[in-house]
Coordinates of C-alpha atoms in Angstrom, one line a residue:
M1 CA 38.9 -17.4 16.1
K2 CA 37.5 -20.1 18.3
E3 CA 34.7 -18.3 19.2
L4 CA 33.8 -17.2 16.0
F5 CA 33.6 -20.1 14.9
R6 CA 31.8 -22.2 17.6
R7 CA 28.6 -24.3 16.7
K8 CA 25.5 -24.9 18.3
D9 CA 24.9 -29.0 18.7
L10 CA 21.8 -30.5 16.8
D11 CA 20.9 -31.6 20.2
Q12 CA 20.6 -28.4 22.1
L13 CA 18.5 -26.9 19.0
A14 CA 16.2 -29.3 19.2
A15 CA 16.3 -28.7 23.0
D16 CA 15.8 -25.2 22.8
M17 CA 13.0 -25.6 20.3
E18 CA 10.9 -27.6 23.0
A19 CA 11.8 -25.3 26.2
P20 CA 9.1 -23.5 27.8
G21 CA 7.5 -19.6 26.0
N22 CA 9.4 -21.0 22.9
R23 CA 7.4 -23.4 21.4
L24 CA 5.1 -22.8 18.0
K25 CA 1.8 -24.2 17.7
K26 CA 2.2 -27.3 15.6
A27 CA -0.4 -27.2 12.9
L28 CA 0.8 -27.6 9.1
G29 CA 0.8 -30.8 6.9
P30 CA 2.3 -31.6 3.8
V31 CA -0.6 -30.1 1.6
D32 CA 0.0 -26.7 3.6
V33 CA 3.8 -26.6 3.4
T34 CA 3.5 -27.4 -0.2
A35 CA 0.9 -24.4 -1.0
L36 CA 2.9 -22.4 0.9
G37 CA 5.6 -23.3 -1.0
I38 CA 3.9 -22.6 -4.1
G39 CA 2.4 -19.3 -2.5
A40 CA 6.1 -18.2 -2.1
I41 CA 7.4 -19.0 -5.5
I42 CA 4.8 -17.9 -7.8
G43 CA 4.3 -14.2 -7.2
A44 CA 6.0 -10.7 -8.2
G45 CA 8.9 -12.9 -9.9
I46 CA 6.8 -14.0 -13.2
F47 CA 4.1 -11.5 -13.1
A48 CA 6.3 -8.2 -12.8
T49 CA 10.2 -9.4 -13.5
I50 CA 9.6 -11.4 -16.5
G51 CA 9.2 -8.3 -18.4
T52 CA 12.9 -6.8 -17.0
A53 CA 14.6 -10.3 -17.8
A54 CA 13.2 -10.3 -21.6
A55 CA 13.7 -7.0 -22.4
G56 CA 17.0 -6.0 -20.3
D57 CA 17.6 -2.5 -19.2
A58 CA 20.1 0.6 -19.4
T59 CA 22.8 -1.8 -17.6
R60 CA 22.3 -5.3 -18.8
P61 CA 21.5 -7.0 -22.6
G62 CA 17.7 -8.8 -22.0
A63 CA 17.3 -12.5 -22.9
G64 CA 14.8 -12.0 -25.7
P65 CA 12.6 -15.2 -26.6
G66 CA 16.0 -17.0 -24.6
L67 CA 14.0 -16.5 -21.4
I68 CA 12.6 -20.0 -21.4
L69 CA 16.2 -20.9 -21.3
S70 CA 17.0 -18.5 -18.6
F71 CA 14.1 -19.8 -16.3
I72 CA 15.6 -23.6 -17.4
L73 CA 19.1 -22.3 -16.1
T74 CA 17.4 -20.7 -13.1
G75 CA 15.5 -24.0 -12.0
I76 CA 18.4 -26.4 -12.6
A77 CA 20.6 -24.1 -10.2
C78 CA 17.7 -24.0 -7.3
G79 CA 17.0 -27.5 -7.9
F80 CA 21.0 -28.2 -6.5
A81 CA 19.9 -26.0 -3.4
A82 CA 16.5 -27.3 -3.1
L83 CA 17.6 -30.8 -2.2
C84 CA 20.6 -29.7 0.0
Y85 CA 17.7 -27.5 1.7
A86 CA 15.4 -30.7 1.9
E87 CA 18.3 -32.8 4.0
F88 CA 18.7 -30.1 6.6
A89 CA 14.7 -29.1 6.7
A90 CA 14.1 -32.6 7.6
M91 CA 17.2 -33.2 10.2
I92 CA 17.2 -30.2 11.6
P93 CA 13.4 -29.1 11.8
I94 CA 14.0 -25.6 13.7
S95 CA 12.4 -21.9 12.7
G96 CA 15.5 -19.7 11.4
S97 CA 15.8 -21.7 7.9
A98 CA 19.5 -21.4 6.7
Y99 CA 20.6 -19.4 9.7
T100 CA 19.8 -22.3 12.0
Y101 CA 21.7 -24.6 9.4
A102 CA 24.7 -22.6 9.1
Y103 CA 24.8 -22.4 13.3
A104 CA 25.0 -26.3 13.3
T105 CA 27.2 -26.4 11.1
L106 CA 30.2 -23.7 9.8
G107 CA 29.8 -22.1 13.0
E108 CA 28.1 -18.8 14.8
L109 CA 29.9 -16.0 12.5
V110 CA 29.1 -17.6 9.6
A111 CA 25.4 -18.0 10.8
W112 CA 25.4 -14.9 11.5
I113 CA 26.2 -13.5 8.1
I114 CA 23.6 -15.8 6.8
G115 CA 20.9 -15.0 9.5
W116 CA 21.9 -10.7 8.7
D117 CA 21.8 -12.0 4.6
L118 CA 18.2 -13.8 4.8
I119 CA 17.3 -10.2 5.8
I120 CA 17.5 -9.5 2.2
E121 CA 15.6 -12.5 1.0
Y122 CA 12.7 -11.7 2.4
A123 CA 12.1 -8.5 3.7
V124 CA 14.0 -6.6 1.3
G125 CA 12.4 -9.0 -1.1
N126 CA 8.9 -8.7 0.3
V127 CA 9.3 -4.7 -0.5
A128 CA 9.5 -5.4 -4.3
V129 CA 6.7 -7.2 -4.1
A130 CA 4.3 -5.1 -2.1
I131 CA 5.9 -2.5 -5.1
S132 CA 4.4 -4.7 -7.7
W133 CA 1.3 -5.5 -5.5
G134 CA 0.7 -1.8 -6.0
N135 CA 1.4 -1.8 -9.5
Y136 CA -1.5 -4.3 -10.3
F137 CA -3.7 -3.2 -8.1
K138 CA -3.8 0.1 -9.4
T139 CA -4.4 -1.8 -12.7
L140 CA -7.5 -3.8 -11.7
V141 CA -9.4 -0.9 -9.6
A142 CA -8.6 1.4 -13.3
G143 CA -10.9 -1.0 -14.9
F144 CA -14.1 -0.5 -12.3
G145 CA -13.3 3.4 -12.8
I146 CA -11.3 3.9 -10.0
I147 CA -8.4 6.2 -10.5
I148 CA -5.6 6.0 -7.9
P149 CA -3.5 9.4 -8.7
D150 CA 0.3 8.1 -9.4
W151 CA 1.4 10.7 -6.7
L152 CA -0.3 8.4 -4.1
S153 CA 1.0 4.7 -5.9
T154 CA 4.8 5.8 -7.3
D155 CA 7.8 6.3 -5.8
Y156 CA 9.8 9.1 -5.7
R157 CA 13.0 8.0 -8.0
T158 CA 10.3 5.9 -10.5
A159 CA 8.5 9.0 -10.5
R160 CA 11.4 11.2 -11.9
H161 CA 11.0 9.0 -15.4
I162 CA 7.7 9.7 -15.7
P163 CA 7.1 12.9 -17.7
G164 CA 4.8 15.3 -15.5
L165 CA 4.4 13.1 -12.9
L166 CA 6.6 15.1 -10.1
Q167 CA 5.2 18.6 -11.4
N168 CA 1.5 17.5 -11.2
A169 CA 2.1 16.5 -7.5
P170 CA 1.1 18.0 -4.4
H171 CA 4.0 20.2 -3.3
V172 CA 4.9 21.2 0.2
F173 CA 7.8 23.9 0.9
G174 CA 8.2 23.4 -2.6
V175 CA 9.2 19.0 -2.5
P176 CA 6.4 17.1 -4.6
V177 CA 5.0 14.7 -2.0
V178 CA 5.5 11.1 -4.2
F179 CA 4.7 7.9 -1.7
N180 CA 3.2 4.7 -2.3
I181 CA 0.9 3.8 0.0
L182 CA -1.0 1.0 -1.7
A183 CA 2.3 -1.0 -0.8
F184 CA 2.3 0.3 2.7
G185 CA -1.7 -0.6 2.8
I186 CA -1.1 -4.0 2.4
V187 CA 1.8 -4.9 4.1
A188 CA 0.2 -3.2 7.5
L189 CA -3.3 -5.8 6.7
I190 CA -1.0 -8.9 5.8
T191 CA 0.9 -8.2 9.1
I192 CA -2.7 -8.1 11.1
V193 CA -2.7 -11.6 9.6
L194 CA 0.3 -13.3 10.7
V195 CA -0.1 -12.0 14.1
I196 CA -3.3 -13.4 14.6
G197 CA -2.4 -16.8 13.9
I198 CA -0.7 -19.4 11.3
R199 CA -3.4 -21.6 11.1
E200 CA -5.5 -18.6 9.5
S201 CA -2.5 -17.5 7.4
A202 CA -2.2 -21.4 5.7
T203 CA -5.8 -21.3 5.3
M204 CA -5.4 -18.0 3.7
N205 CA -2.3 -19.1 1.1
T206 CA -3.5 -22.3 0.2
M207 CA -6.9 -20.3 -0.9
M208 CA -4.6 -17.9 -2.7
V209 CA -2.5 -19.9 -4.6
T210 CA -5.3 -21.8 -5.8
L211 CA -7.0 -18.5 -7.6
K212 CA -3.4 -17.9 -8.9
L213 CA -2.6 -20.5 -10.4
I214 CA -6.0 -20.6 -12.0
V215 CA -5.7 -17.4 -13.6
L216 CA -1.9 -17.6 -14.9
G217 CA -3.6 -21.0 -16.7
F218 CA -6.3 -18.0 -17.7
F219 CA -3.7 -16.2 -19.3
V220 CA -1.8 -19.3 -21.3
A221 CA -5.4 -20.4 -22.3
V222 CA -6.2 -17.0 -23.9
G223 CA -2.7 -15.7 -25.5
W224 CA -1.7 -19.4 -27.0
G225 CA -3.9 -17.8 -29.4
Y226 CA -1.9 -15.1 -30.1
V227 CA 1.4 -16.5 -30.2
K228 CA 3.4 -16.3 -33.6
A229 CA 6.2 -18.0 -34.2
E230 CA 8.2 -15.1 -35.5
N231 CA 8.0 -13.4 -32.2
F232 CA 10.8 -16.5 -31.4
H233 CA 13.4 -15.1 -34.0
P234 CA 16.2 -14.6 -33.4
M235 CA 16.1 -16.8 -30.4
L236 CA 19.2 -15.3 -28.6
P237 CA 19.1 -11.5 -29.6
N238 CA 22.1 -10.7 -27.2
G239 CA 23.6 -14.4 -27.3
W240 CA 24.3 -16.3 -24.2
A241 CA 25.2 -12.7 -22.3
G242 CA 21.1 -12.2 -22.7
V243 CA 20.4 -15.5 -20.9
Q244 CA 22.9 -15.0 -18.1
A245 CA 21.6 -11.5 -17.4
G246 CA 17.7 -13.1 -18.0
A247 CA 18.3 -15.9 -15.3
A248 CA 20.1 -13.7 -12.3
I249 CA 16.5 -11.4 -13.2
V250 CA 14.4 -14.1 -12.9
F251 CA 16.0 -15.9 -10.0
F252 CA 13.4 -13.9 -8.2
A253 CA 10.6 -16.0 -9.6
Y254 CA 12.1 -19.0 -7.2
I255 CA 12.6 -17.2 -4.3
G256 CA 10.7 -19.0 -1.7
F257 CA 10.9 -22.9 -2.1
D258 CA 13.4 -22.2 1.3
A259 CA 10.8 -20.0 3.0
V260 CA 9.4 -23.6 3.2
S261 CA 11.7 -24.4 6.1
T262 CA 10.7 -21.2 8.2
V263 CA 7.5 -23.0 9.5
A264 CA 9.9 -26.0 10.2
E265 CA 8.5 -25.9 14.4
E266 CA 4.6 -25.5 13.1
T267 CA 5.2 -28.6 11.3
R268 CA 3.2 -31.4 12.5
N269 CA 5.9 -34.3 10.6
P270 CA 8.5 -32.0 9.2
S271 CA 11.0 -34.9 8.5
R272 CA 8.3 -35.8 6.3
D273 CA 6.6 -32.8 4.9
L274 CA 9.3 -30.3 4.5
P275 CA 11.0 -32.3 1.8
I276 CA 7.7 -33.0 -0.1
G277 CA 7.3 -28.9 0.4
I278 CA 10.3 -28.2 -1.0
I279 CA 10.9 -30.0 -3.8
G280 CA 7.4 -30.1 -4.8
S281 CA 7.0 -26.6 -5.1
L282 CA 9.7 -25.7 -6.6
I283 CA 9.1 -28.2 -9.9
I284 CA 5.5 -26.9 -10.0
S285 CA 6.3 -24.1 -10.1
T286 CA 9.1 -24.5 -13.0
L287 CA 6.8 -26.0 -15.2
I288 CA 4.4 -23.4 -14.4
Y289 CA 7.0 -20.5 -15.6
I290 CA 8.6 -22.4 -18.7
L291 CA 4.5 -22.2 -20.3
V292 CA 3.5 -18.4 -19.1
A293 CA 7.4 -17.6 -20.3
A294 CA 6.6 -19.0 -24.0
V295 CA 3.2 -18.1 -24.2
F296 CA 4.4 -14.8 -23.3
I297 CA 7.2 -14.8 -25.4
G298 CA 5.1 -15.7 -28.3
I299 CA 2.7 -12.7 -27.9
I300 CA 4.6 -9.5 -28.4
P301 CA 7.9 -9.2 -30.1
F302 CA 11.2 -8.1 -28.9
S303 CA 11.7 -4.9 -29.9
V304 CA 7.9 -4.2 -29.1
L305 CA 8.7 -5.0 -25.4
K306 CA 11.8 -3.3 -25.1
Q307 CA 10.4 -0.3 -26.0
K308 CA 7.6 -0.3 -23.9
L309 CA 9.4 -0.9 -20.9
A310 CA 11.6 1.9 -21.6
T311 CA 8.9 4.0 -22.0
E312 CA 5.9 3.0 -19.5
Q313 CA 5.5 1.8 -15.7
A314 CA 3.7 -1.4 -16.9
E315 CA 2.8 -4.9 -15.6
P316 CA 4.2 -7.5 -18.4
L317 CA 1.4 -10.1 -18.6
T318 CA -1.5 -7.4 -18.6
M319 CA 0.9 -5.5 -21.3
A320 CA 1.0 -8.8 -23.7
L321 CA -2.5 -8.8 -23.3
Q322 CA -3.3 -5.5 -24.3
Y323 CA -1.0 -5.6 -27.0
A324 CA -2.7 -8.6 -28.3
N325 CA -5.2 -8.3 -31.0
I326 CA -8.2 -9.3 -29.1
E327 CA -11.2 -8.4 -30.8
R328 CA -13.5 -9.3 -27.8
W329 CA -13.6 -8.5 -24.1
K330 CA -9.9 -7.8 -23.9
N331 CA -10.5 -5.4 -20.6
V332 CA -12.3 -8.2 -19.0
F333 CA -9.6 -10.7 -20.2
V334 CA -6.9 -8.0 -18.6
G335 CA -8.8 -7.0 -15.6
I336 CA -8.6 -11.0 -14.6
V337 CA -4.8 -11.4 -15.2
A338 CA -4.4 -8.3 -13.2
F339 CA -6.8 -9.5 -10.5
G340 CA -4.7 -13.1 -10.6
S341 CA -1.8 -10.8 -9.9
V342 CA -3.0 -8.9 -6.9
V343 CA -3.7 -12.5 -5.2
A344 CA -0.7 -13.8 -6.5
H345 CA 1.5 -10.8 -4.6
T346 CA -0.3 -11.3 -1.6
A347 CA 0.5 -14.6 -1.2
V348 CA 4.1 -14.1 -1.4
L349 CA 3.6 -11.8 0.7
L350 CA 2.2 -13.2 3.3
V351 CA 4.8 -16.2 3.2
F352 CA 7.9 -14.2 3.2
Q353 CA 6.3 -11.9 6.5
L354 CA 5.2 -15.1 8.2
G355 CA 9.3 -16.5 7.1
Q356 CA 11.5 -13.3 8.0
P357 CA 10.2 -12.7 11.9
R358 CA 10.8 -16.4 12.6
I359 CA 14.6 -16.3 11.7
F360 CA 14.9 -13.1 14.1
F361 CA 12.5 -15.4 16.5
S362 CA 15.6 -18.1 16.3
M363 CA 18.4 -15.2 16.5
A364 CA 17.0 -13.8 19.3
R365 CA 16.7 -17.0 21.0
D366 CA 20.5 -17.8 20.3
G367 CA 21.1 -14.5 22.0
L368 CA 22.2 -12.7 18.9
L369 CA 19.3 -10.3 18.8
P370 CA 17.5 -8.8 21.9
K371 CA 15.7 -11.1 23.8
S372 CA 12.5 -9.4 23.0
F373 CA 12.5 -10.5 19.2
A374 CA 11.8 -14.2 21.0
R375 CA 8.4 -13.8 22.8
V376 CA 5.7 -15.3 21.8
H377 CA 2.2 -14.1 21.6
P378 CA 0.5 -16.1 24.4
R379 CA -2.7 -16.4 22.6
F380 CA -2.3 -16.8 18.9
R381 CA 1.2 -18.5 20.2
T382 CA 2.9 -16.7 16.9
P383 CA 6.3 -14.5 17.4
H384 CA 4.0 -11.1 16.8
V385 CA 7.1 -8.4 17.7
T386 CA 9.1 -9.7 15.2
T387 CA 6.3 -10.0 12.9
I388 CA 4.8 -6.4 13.7
L389 CA 8.7 -4.9 13.5
T390 CA 8.6 -6.3 9.9
G391 CA 5.7 -5.6 8.9
V392 CA 6.9 -1.5 9.9
A393 CA 9.9 -2.1 8.3
V394 CA 9.0 -3.8 5.2
G395 CA 5.9 -1.0 4.3
V396 CA 7.8 2.1 5.2
C397 CA 10.7 1.3 2.7
A398 CA 8.0 -0.1 -0.1
M399 CA 6.6 3.5 0.3
F400 CA 9.5 4.8 -1.1
T401 CA 12.3 2.6 -2.8
S402 CA 11.8 1.5 -6.7
I403 CA 11.6 -2.2 -7.5
D404 CA 14.5 -2.8 -9.7
E405 CA 16.7 -2.2 -7.3
M406 CA 15.3 -4.3 -4.8
V407 CA 15.2 -7.1 -6.9
D408 CA 19.0 -7.0 -7.5
L409 CA 19.8 -6.9 -4.2
T410 CA 17.2 -9.9 -3.0
N411 CA 18.6 -11.9 -5.9
I412 CA 22.5 -11.6 -4.8
G413 CA 21.6 -12.1 -1.0
T414 CA 19.3 -14.9 -1.6
L415 CA 22.1 -16.8 -3.8
F416 CA 24.6 -16.3 -1.4
A417 CA 22.4 -18.0 1.1
F418 CA 21.9 -21.3 -1.3
V419 CA 25.6 -21.4 -1.4
L420 CA 26.5 -21.5 1.9
V421 CA 24.0 -24.2 2.6
C422 CA 24.9 -26.4 -0.2
I423 CA 28.3 -25.6 1.4
G424 CA 27.1 -26.5 4.9
I425 CA 25.9 -30.4 3.6
W426 CA 29.0 -31.2 2.5
V427 CA 30.9 -30.2 5.9
L428 CA 27.9 -32.2 7.4
R429 CA 28.0 -35.3 5.8
R430 CA 31.8 -35.0 6.7
R431 CA 31.5 -34.5 10.2
E432 CA 28.3 -36.1 11.3
P433 CA 28.2 -38.6 8.5
N434 CA 26.3 -41.3 11.3
R435 CA 23.6 -39.2 12.3
P436 CA 19.6 -39.9 11.0
R437 CA 18.8 -38.3 7.9
S438 CA 15.1 -39.1 6.9
F439 CA 16.2 -37.0 3.4
K440 CA 19.8 -37.6 1.5
T441 CA 21.0 -35.3 -0.8
P442 CA 21.9 -37.4 -3.7
W443 CA 25.5 -37.4 -4.8
V444 CA 27.5 -35.7 -2.5
P445 CA 29.6 -33.8 -2.9
L446 CA 28.9 -33.7 -6.4
I447 CA 25.1 -31.9 -6.0
P448 CA 26.5 -29.3 -3.2
I449 CA 29.7 -28.5 -5.8
L450 CA 26.8 -27.7 -8.7
G451 CA 25.0 -26.0 -6.6
V452 CA 27.6 -23.6 -5.4
L453 CA 28.9 -23.0 -8.9
S454 CA 25.3 -22.5 -10.2
C455 CA 24.7 -19.7 -7.9
M456 CA 28.1 -18.2 -8.0
Y457 CA 27.3 -17.7 -11.9
L458 CA 23.8 -16.5 -11.7
M459 CA 25.4 -13.9 -9.2
L460 CA 27.9 -12.6 -12.1
G461 CA 25.0 -11.9 -14.0
L462 CA 24.2 -8.9 -11.5
P463 CA 25.1 -5.3 -12.5
W464 CA 28.0 -4.3 -10.3
I465 CA 26.4 -1.6 -8.2
T466 CA 24.3 -4.4 -6.4
W467 CA 27.7 -6.3 -5.3
I468 CA 28.5 -3.0 -3.6
R469 CA 25.4 -2.6 -1.7
F470 CA 25.5 -6.1 -1.0
G471 CA 29.0 -5.4 0.8
L472 CA 27.8 -2.3 2.7
W473 CA 25.4 -4.7 4.0
L474 CA 27.0 -7.3 5.2
A475 CA 29.8 -5.0 6.5
V476 CA 26.8 -2.9 8.7
G477 CA 26.0 -7.1 9.8
M478 CA 29.7 -7.4 11.1
V479 CA 29.2 -4.3 13.5
I480 CA 26.2 -5.4 14.8
Y481 CA 27.6 -8.7 15.4
F482 CA 31.0 -7.7 17.3
F483 CA 29.2 -4.8 19.0
Y484 CA 26.2 -6.9 20.2
G485 CA 25.8 -10.4 19.7
L486 CA 29.2 -11.6 19.8
R487 CA 28.8 -10.8 23.9
R488 CA 25.9 -11.9 24.1
S489 CA 25.5 -15.4 22.6
R490 CA 24.1 -17.8 24.9
L491 CA 26.5 -20.4 23.6
L492 CA 29.5 -17.9 25.3
R493 CA 27.3 -18.2 28.8

């Protein structure tokens, strides 16, 4: 039991970061870090899951106009976690995010669990983002007369619910050929950019963040004139249960502010810049979400939205503009929003594909994963082995899975990570109260306790099948740890 909960000293963590051959290039400032946070947060969540959260599905009620409350509820829960993340990130400026924080506070077994769990947040989450990217890209190019066949842009499980798709797809030995080549293609392109360098990746992200904020502002400006007050009644068509279920779904829209912590070793002044990036990006994104949600709900009635999402493979924001009675330039407006969504999704893919390899990198540096995972490219100074591995895994999965399954699994994994981070801050305050902290979470232990309770509340809003999948995922991770990581840990040696 003592070996399972051995902890890594904070000074030892800093020494490992500076070891020859393990150094990453320090190139990011506060604007870059905040832009990375916004780039990771605003994307598939607001452009894709907003529809399911408002309308509901076969297993959970929709929030309806109460979607605005769902965004506020989720923003508050993430705010508690963000304050805890900010203290950790400033005090332990090392790639690895919550995995590294858990290693320093709760011990190796918990660190492994959270590191394994973060694969769900970053890699599995990016599968969902890549799928949604493909849907919006298909809408965008259709406006230019380029029609991409459904069998090349849909996963098999979704195809079963679209009349005629499987029958009209090419067949090999009687089996319909259906896969999402668009999702695979964008992941492959992002992987190449990330291998080349962090500075190039950050510059590309900042440009995309600027574009998608302009497009969301455009959606609000155009849609505002078509908002109808009657669409907000009843405010809670499915009661508070709908708001809770909606909050659990739109939590996917908030995932990303913690990704800022994964670039800690590439930030010039992490003790100052990381708290700014984490908290600043969350506040900006929450305000944008509430405004976009209000316009979206005001344009399309709850009953119409529910019927459309049950029978169509549609993207919510473009669907709302198509529903609005816009007399002129409707197709142009839809095309602009589709373009903005493609850009937004690309930014999220970039940041999450950047984060996952660095978590693998940290785990390999600790001996819990193979040594090859900790290799740094001699020219670009990026963790190229784990970047390529992550790209292949995410790209292949995105070709054959559906977005709803991936979103729910990502949400429960991330909420679980937030719970452990909140607990970790409380533990570290008691264990090392005198350690210097450039940023301190206020009102400890109240804020960490509220963070744990609010995240657990959102987890209860997810379907039972998601809990089963999450449990199986953790069980597989435990097997790998006990048969590999436990015996090869650097702390053991």
